[in-house]
mmCIF file of C-alpha atoms in Angstrom:
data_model
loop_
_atom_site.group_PDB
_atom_site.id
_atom_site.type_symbol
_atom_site.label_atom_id
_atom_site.label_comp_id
_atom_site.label_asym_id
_atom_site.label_seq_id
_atom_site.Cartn_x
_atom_site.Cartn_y
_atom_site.Cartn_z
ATOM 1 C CA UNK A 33 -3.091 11.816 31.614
ATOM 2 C CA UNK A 34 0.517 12.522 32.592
ATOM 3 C CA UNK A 35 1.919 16.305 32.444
ATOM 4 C CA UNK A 36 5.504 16.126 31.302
ATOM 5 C CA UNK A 37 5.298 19.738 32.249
ATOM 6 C CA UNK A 38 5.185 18.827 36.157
ATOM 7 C CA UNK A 39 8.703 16.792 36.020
ATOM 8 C CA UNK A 40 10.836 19.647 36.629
ATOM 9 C CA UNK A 41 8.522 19.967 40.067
ATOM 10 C CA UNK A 42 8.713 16.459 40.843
ATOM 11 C CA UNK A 43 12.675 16.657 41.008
ATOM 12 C CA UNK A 44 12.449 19.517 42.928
ATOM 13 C CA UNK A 45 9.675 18.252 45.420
ATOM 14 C CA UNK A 46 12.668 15.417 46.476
ATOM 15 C CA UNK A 47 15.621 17.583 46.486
ATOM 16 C CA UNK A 48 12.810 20.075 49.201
ATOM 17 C CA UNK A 49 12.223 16.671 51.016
ATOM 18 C CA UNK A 50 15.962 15.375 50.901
ATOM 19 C CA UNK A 51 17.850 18.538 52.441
ATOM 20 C CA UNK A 52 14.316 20.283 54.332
ATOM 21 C CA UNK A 53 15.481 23.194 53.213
ATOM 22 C CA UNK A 54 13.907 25.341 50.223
ATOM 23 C CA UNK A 55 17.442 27.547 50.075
ATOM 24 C CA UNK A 56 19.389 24.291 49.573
ATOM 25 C CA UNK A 57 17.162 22.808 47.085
ATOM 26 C CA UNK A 58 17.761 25.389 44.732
ATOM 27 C CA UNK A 59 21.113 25.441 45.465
ATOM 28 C CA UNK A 60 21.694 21.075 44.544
ATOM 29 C CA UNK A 61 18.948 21.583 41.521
ATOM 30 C CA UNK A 62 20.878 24.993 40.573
ATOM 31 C CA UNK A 63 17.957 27.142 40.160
ATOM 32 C CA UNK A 64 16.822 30.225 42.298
ATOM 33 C CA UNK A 65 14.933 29.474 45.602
ATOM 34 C CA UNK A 66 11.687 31.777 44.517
ATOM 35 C CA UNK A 67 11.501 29.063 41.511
ATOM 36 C CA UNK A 68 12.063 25.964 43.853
ATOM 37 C CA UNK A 69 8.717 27.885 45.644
ATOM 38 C CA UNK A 70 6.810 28.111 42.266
ATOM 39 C CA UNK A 71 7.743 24.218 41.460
ATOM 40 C CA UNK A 72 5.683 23.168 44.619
ATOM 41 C CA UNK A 73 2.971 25.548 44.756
ATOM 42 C CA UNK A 74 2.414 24.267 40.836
ATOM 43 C CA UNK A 75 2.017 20.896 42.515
ATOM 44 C CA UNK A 76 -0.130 21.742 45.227
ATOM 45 C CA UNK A 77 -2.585 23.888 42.950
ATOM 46 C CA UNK A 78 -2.516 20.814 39.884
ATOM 47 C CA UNK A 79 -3.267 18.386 42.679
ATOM 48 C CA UNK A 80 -5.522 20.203 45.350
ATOM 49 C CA UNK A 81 -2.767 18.942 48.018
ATOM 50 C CA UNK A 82 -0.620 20.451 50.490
ATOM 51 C CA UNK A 83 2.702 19.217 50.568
ATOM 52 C CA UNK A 84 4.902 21.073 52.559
ATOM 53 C CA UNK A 85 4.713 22.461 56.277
ATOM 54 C CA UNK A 86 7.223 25.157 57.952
ATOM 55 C CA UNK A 87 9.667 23.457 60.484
ATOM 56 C CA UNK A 88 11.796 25.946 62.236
ATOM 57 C CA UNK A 89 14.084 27.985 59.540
ATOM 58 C CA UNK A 90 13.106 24.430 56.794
ATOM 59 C CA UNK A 91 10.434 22.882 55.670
ATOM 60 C CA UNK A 92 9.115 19.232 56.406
ATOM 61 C CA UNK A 93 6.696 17.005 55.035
ATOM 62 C CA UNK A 94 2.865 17.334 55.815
ATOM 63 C CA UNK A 95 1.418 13.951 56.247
ATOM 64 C CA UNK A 96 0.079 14.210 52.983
ATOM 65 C CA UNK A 97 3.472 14.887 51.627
ATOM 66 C CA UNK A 98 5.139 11.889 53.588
ATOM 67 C CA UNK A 99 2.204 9.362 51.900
ATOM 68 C CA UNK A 100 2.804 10.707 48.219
ATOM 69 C CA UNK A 101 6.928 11.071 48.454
ATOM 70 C CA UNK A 102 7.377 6.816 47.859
ATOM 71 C CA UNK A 103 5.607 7.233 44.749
ATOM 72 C CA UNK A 104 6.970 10.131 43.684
ATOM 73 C CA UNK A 105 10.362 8.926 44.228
ATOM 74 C CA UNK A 106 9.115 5.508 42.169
ATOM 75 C CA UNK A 107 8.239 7.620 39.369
ATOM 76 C CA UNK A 108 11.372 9.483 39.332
ATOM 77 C CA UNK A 109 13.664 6.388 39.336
ATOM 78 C CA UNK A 110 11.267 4.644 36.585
ATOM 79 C CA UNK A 111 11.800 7.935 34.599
ATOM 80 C CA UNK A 112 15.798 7.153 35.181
ATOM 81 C CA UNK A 113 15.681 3.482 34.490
ATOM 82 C CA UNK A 114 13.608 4.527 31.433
ATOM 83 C CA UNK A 115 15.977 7.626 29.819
ATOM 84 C CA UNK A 116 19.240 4.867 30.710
ATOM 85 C CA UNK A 117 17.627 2.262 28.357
ATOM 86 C CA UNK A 118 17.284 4.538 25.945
ATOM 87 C CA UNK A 119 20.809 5.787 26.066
ATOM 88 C CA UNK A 120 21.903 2.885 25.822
ATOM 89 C CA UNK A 121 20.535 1.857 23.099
ATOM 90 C CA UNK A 122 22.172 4.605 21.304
ATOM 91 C CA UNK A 123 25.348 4.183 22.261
ATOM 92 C CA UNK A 124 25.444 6.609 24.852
ATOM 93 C CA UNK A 125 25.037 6.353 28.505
ATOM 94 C CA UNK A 126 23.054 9.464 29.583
ATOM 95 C CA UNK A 127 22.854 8.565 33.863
ATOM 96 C CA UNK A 128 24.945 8.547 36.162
ATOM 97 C CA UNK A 129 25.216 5.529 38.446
ATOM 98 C CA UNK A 130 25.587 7.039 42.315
ATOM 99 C CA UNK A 131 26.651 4.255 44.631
ATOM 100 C CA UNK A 132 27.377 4.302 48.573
ATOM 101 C CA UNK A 133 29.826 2.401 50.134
ATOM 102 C CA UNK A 134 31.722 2.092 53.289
ATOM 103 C CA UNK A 135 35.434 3.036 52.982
ATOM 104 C CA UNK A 136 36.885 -0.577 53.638
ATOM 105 C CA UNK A 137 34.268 -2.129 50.781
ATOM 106 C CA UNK A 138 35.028 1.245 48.701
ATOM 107 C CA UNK A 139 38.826 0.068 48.205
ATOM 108 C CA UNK A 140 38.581 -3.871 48.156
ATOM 109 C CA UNK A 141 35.458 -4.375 46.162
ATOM 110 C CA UNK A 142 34.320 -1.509 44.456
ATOM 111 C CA UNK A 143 36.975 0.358 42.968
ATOM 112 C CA UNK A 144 38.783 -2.901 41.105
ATOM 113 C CA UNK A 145 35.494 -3.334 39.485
ATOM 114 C CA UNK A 146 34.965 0.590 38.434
ATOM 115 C CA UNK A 147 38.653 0.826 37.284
ATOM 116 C CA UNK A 148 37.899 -1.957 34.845
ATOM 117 C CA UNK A 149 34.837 0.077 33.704
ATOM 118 C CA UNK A 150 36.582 3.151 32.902
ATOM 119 C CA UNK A 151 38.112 1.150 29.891
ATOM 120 C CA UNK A 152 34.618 0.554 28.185
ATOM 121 C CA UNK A 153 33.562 2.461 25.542
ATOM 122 C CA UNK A 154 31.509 4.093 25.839
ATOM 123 C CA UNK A 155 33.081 4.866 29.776
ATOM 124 C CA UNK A 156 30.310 4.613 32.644
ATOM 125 C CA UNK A 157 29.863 7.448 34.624
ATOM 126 C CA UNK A 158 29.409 7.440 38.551
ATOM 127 C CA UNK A 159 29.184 9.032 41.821
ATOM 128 C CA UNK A 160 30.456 7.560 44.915
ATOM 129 C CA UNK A 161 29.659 8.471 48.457
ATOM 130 C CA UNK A 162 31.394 7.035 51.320
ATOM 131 C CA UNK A 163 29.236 6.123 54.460
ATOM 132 C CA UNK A 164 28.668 3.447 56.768
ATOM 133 C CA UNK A 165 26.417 0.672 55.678
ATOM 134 C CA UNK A 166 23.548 1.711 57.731
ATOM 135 C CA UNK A 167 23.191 4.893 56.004
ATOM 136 C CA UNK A 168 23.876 3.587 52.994
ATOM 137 C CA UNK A 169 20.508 1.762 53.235
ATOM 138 C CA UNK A 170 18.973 4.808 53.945
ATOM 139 C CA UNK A 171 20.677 6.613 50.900
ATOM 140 C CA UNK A 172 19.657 3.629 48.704
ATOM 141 C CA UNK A 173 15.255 3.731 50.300
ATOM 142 C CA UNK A 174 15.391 8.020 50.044
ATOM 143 C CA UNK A 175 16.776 7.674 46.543
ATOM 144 C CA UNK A 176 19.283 9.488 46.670
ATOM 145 C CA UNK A 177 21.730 6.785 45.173
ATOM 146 C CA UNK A 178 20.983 3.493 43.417
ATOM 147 C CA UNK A 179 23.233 0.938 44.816
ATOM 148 C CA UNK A 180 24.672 0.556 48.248
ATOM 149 C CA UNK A 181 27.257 -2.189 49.725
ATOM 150 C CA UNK A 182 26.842 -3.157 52.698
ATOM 151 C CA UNK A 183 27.774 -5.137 55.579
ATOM 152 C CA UNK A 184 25.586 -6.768 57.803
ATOM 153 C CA UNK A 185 22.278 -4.418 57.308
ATOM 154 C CA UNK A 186 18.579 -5.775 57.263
ATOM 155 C CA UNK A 187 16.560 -5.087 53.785
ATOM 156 C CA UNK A 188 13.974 -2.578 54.660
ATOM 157 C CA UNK A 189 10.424 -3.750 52.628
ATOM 158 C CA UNK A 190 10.630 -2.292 49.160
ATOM 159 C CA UNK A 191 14.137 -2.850 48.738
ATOM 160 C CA UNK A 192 16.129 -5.764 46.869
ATOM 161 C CA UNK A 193 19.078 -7.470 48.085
ATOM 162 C CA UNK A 194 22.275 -9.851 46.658
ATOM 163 C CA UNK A 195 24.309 -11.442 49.017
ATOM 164 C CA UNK A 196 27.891 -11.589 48.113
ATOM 165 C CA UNK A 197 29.791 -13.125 50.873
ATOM 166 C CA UNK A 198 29.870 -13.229 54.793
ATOM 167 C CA UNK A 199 32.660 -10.851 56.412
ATOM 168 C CA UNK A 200 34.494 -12.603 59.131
ATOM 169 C CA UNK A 201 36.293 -9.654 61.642
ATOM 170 C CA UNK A 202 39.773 -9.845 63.050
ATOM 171 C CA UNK A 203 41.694 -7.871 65.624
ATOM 172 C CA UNK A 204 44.967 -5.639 64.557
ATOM 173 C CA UNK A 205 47.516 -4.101 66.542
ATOM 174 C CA UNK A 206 51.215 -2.464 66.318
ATOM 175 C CA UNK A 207 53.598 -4.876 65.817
ATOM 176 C CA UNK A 208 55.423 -5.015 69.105
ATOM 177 C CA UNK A 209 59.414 -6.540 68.021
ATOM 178 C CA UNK A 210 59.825 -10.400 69.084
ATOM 179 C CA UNK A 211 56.169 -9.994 71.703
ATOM 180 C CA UNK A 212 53.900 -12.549 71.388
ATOM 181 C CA UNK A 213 51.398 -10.824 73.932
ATOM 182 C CA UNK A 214 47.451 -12.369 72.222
ATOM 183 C CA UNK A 215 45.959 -9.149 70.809
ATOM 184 C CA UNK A 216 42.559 -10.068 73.239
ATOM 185 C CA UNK A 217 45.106 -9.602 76.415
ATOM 186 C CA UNK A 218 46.890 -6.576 75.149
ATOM 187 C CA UNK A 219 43.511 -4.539 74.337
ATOM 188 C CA UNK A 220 43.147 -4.478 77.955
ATOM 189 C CA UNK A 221 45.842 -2.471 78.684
ATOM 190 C CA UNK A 222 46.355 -0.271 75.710
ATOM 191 C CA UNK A 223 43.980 2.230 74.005
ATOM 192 C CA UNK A 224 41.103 0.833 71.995
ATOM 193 C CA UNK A 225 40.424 2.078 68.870
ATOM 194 C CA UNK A 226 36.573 1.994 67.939
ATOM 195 C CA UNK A 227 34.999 2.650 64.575
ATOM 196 C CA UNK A 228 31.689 4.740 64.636
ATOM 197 C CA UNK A 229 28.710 4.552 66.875
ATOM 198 C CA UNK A 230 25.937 3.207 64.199
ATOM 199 C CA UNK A 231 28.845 0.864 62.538
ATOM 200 C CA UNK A 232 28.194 -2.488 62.768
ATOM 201 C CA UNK A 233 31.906 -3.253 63.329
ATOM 202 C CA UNK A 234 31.099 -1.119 66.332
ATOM 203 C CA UNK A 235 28.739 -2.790 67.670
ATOM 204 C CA UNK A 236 30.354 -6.168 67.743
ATOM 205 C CA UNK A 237 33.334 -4.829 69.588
ATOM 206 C CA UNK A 238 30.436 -3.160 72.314
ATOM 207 C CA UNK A 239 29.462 -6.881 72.459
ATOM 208 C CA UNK A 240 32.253 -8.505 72.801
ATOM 209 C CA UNK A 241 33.329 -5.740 75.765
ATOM 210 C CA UNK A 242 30.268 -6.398 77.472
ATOM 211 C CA UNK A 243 30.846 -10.253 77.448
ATOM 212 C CA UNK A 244 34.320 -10.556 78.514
ATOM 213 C CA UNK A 245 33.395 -8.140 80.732
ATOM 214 C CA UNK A 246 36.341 -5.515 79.469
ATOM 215 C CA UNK A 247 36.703 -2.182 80.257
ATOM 216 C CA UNK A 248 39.157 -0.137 78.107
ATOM 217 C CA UNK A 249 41.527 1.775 79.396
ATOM 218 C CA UNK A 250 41.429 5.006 77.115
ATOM 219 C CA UNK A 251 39.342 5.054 73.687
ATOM 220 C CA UNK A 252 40.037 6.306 70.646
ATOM 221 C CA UNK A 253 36.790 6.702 68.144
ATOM 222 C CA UNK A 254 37.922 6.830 64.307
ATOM 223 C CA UNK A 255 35.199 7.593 61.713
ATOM 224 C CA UNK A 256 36.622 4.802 59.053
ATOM 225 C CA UNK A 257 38.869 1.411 58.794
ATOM 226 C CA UNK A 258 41.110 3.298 57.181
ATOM 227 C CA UNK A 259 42.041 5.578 59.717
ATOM 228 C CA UNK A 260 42.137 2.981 62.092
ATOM 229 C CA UNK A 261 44.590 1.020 60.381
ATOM 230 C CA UNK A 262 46.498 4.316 60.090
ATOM 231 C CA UNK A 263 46.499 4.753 63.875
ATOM 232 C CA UNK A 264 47.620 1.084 64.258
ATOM 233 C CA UNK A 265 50.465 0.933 61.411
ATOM 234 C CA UNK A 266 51.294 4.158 63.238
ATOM 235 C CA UNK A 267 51.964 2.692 66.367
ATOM 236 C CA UNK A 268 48.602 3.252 68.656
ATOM 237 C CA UNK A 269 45.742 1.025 69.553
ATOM 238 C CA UNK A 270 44.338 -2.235 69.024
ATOM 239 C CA UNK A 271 41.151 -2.462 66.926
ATOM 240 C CA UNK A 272 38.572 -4.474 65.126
ATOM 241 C CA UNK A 273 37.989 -4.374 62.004
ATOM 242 C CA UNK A 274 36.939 -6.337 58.751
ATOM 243 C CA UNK A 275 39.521 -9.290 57.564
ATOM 244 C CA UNK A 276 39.129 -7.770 53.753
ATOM 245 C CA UNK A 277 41.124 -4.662 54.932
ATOM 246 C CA UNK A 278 44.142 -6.282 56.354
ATOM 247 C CA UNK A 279 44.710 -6.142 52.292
ATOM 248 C CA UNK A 280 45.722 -2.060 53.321
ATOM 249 C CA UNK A 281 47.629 -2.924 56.609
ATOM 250 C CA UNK A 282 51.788 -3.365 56.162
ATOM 251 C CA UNK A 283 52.418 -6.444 57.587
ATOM 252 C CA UNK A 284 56.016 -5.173 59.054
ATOM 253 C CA UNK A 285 54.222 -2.792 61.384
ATOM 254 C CA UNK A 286 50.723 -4.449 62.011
ATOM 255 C CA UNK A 287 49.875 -7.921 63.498
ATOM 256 C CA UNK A 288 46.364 -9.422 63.464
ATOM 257 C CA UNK A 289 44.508 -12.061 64.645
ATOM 258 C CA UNK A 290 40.984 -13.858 63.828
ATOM 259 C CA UNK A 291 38.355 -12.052 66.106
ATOM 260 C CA UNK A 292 35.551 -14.371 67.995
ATOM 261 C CA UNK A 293 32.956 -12.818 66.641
ATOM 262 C CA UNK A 294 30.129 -13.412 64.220
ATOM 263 C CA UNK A 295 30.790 -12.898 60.214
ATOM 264 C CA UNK A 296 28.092 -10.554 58.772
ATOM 265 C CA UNK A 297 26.997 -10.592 55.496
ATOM 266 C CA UNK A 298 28.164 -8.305 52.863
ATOM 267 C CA UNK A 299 25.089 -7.397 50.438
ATOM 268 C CA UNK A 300 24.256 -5.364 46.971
ATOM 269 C CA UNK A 301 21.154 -3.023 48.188
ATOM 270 C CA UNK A 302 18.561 -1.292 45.187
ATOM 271 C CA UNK A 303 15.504 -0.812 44.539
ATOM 272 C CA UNK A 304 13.473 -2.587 42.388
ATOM 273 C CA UNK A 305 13.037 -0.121 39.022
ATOM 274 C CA UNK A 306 16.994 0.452 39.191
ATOM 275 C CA UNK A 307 18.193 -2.850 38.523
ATOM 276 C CA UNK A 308 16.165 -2.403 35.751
ATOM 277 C CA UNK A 309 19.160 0.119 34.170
ATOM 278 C CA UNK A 310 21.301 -1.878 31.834
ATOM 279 C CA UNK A 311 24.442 0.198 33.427
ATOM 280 C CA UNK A 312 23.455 -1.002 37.066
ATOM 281 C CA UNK A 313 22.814 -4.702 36.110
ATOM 282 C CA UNK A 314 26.345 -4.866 34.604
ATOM 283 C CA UNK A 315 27.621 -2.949 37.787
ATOM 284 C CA UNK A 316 25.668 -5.283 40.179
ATOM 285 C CA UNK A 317 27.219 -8.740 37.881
ATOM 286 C CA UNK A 318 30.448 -7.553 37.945
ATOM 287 C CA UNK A 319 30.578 -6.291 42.039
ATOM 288 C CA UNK A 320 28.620 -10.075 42.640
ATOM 289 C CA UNK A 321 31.655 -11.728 40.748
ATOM 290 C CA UNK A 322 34.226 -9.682 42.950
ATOM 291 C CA UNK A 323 32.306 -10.420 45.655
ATOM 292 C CA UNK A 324 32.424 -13.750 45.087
ATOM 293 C CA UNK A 325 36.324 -14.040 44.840
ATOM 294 C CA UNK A 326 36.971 -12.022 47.855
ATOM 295 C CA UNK A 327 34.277 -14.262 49.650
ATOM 296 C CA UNK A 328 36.786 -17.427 48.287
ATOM 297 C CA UNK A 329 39.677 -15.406 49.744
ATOM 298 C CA UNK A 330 38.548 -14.985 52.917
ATOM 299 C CA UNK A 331 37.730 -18.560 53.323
ATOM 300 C CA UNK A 332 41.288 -19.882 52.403
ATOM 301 C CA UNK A 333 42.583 -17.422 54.746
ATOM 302 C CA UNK A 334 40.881 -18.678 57.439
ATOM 303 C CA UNK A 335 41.790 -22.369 57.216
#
């Protein structure tokens, strides 16, 4: 038999598991940190498990605690999935879709599509957190959002996946008067900008330097496209970076050119019981349809 009464302890249990931290917990589930203590020693005791081990000044998962979190988190989002219907069926959306998204995909793809919804009635309601795709994945598996797009990421098991369209890259520079100097020979004399470490834009540029055998001359590391293209409108560095920003970069002060490197797929990332939320599906349709034209785009672009 299920004990409604334990929910309250279930939420807690992932926000302890999320942060490792009993004091921050309480502080994202706004309750004091002695009740975030009662909430998992009422687990424990109902169940006969330990769930929770000291770490340092946190907490971490016992073994037991790292088998039972999947299902736990399962539950939870099948709890979500289930109060959404519900909602919506009355007329009144009662979740609050949380999607991650890297800052390039945040302003080409998915803000169009969550300006349109903002005009529905009843409005959808959302959270947005801007990362790179890689830990958007891990965002989307730890459940601590429901969709995630992404460029070029593998679908860890338990995870669902929509392809939208393959990302070809391109190289972008200052605009340098009447010079014609190829973007490929000028990176090897002025500063490189590079996106960060566990981007996969990142990692094709490491590839690319380590076939050409290049060696930059000074580096500049930039946590987003965005600031990159800032740097290179501004005057400084040659960089690579994904052809759907150049939509961002003012053509009178930046020059680009296709990059020889592989296209990587953009992808929709959720798990299974949240695609089962009527607000997600339409958000998923509507991002696949974008996805679609900006896919289209691309292609005439590169003809």
């Amino acid at each position: 038999m299920v004990d409604a009464a334990l929910f309250p302890a279930l939420e807690t249990l992932l926000a302890v598991a999320r942060t490792g931290s009993v004091g921050a917990a309480a502080r994202q589930r706004r309750i004091t940190s002695s009740a975030v203590s009662q909430q998992i020693r009422k687990l424990e005791t109902h169940f006969g498990i330990k769930l929770f081990e000291r770490a340092g000044r946190g907490v971490r998962l016992t073994a037991t605690g790292e088998t039972a979190l999947p299902v736990v988190r399962e539950l939870w989002s099948g709890a979500e999935s289930a109060f959404g219907q519900l909602a919506e069926l009355a007329g009144r959306p009662a979740t609050t879709l949380r999607v991650a998204a890297s800052d390039y995909l945040g302003k080409g793809l998915l803000a169009p599509v969550l300006r349109d919804l903002l005009d529905e009635d009843p409005p959808m309601r959302f959270e947005i957190v801007t990362t790179h795709s890689r830990a958007g994945v891990r965002l989307v598996a730890e459940g601590d959002v429901d969709l995630a797009v992404v460029t070029g990421q593998e679908t860890p098991r338990g995870l669902e996946e929509q392809h939208l369209f393959d990302q070809p890259f391109v190289w972008v520079g200052p605009r340098r008067g009447r010079d014609r100097t190829p973007l490929t020979v000028r990176l090897r004399r002025e500063p490189v900008l590079r996106l960060a470490a566990e981007s996969r834009g990142r990692a094709l540029l490491d590839q690319y330097f380590a076939d050409e055998r290049i060696r930059p001359v000074s580096t500049i590391d930039v946590p987003s496209v965005s600031l990159l293209l800032s740097y290179v409108s501004g005057g400084l560095g040659i960089g690579l970076v994904p052809a759907l920003a150049l939509a961002e970069a003012p053509a009178d002060r930046v020059v680009s050119a296709p990059a020889r490197v592989p296209a990587l797929p953009v992808s929709l990332i959720w798990r299974p019981s949240a695609r089962r939320q009527p607000a997600l599906a339409r958000l998923a349709s509507l991002l696949a349809g974008a996805g679609a034209r900006a896919g289209a785009r691309l292609a005439r672009r590169s003809r």
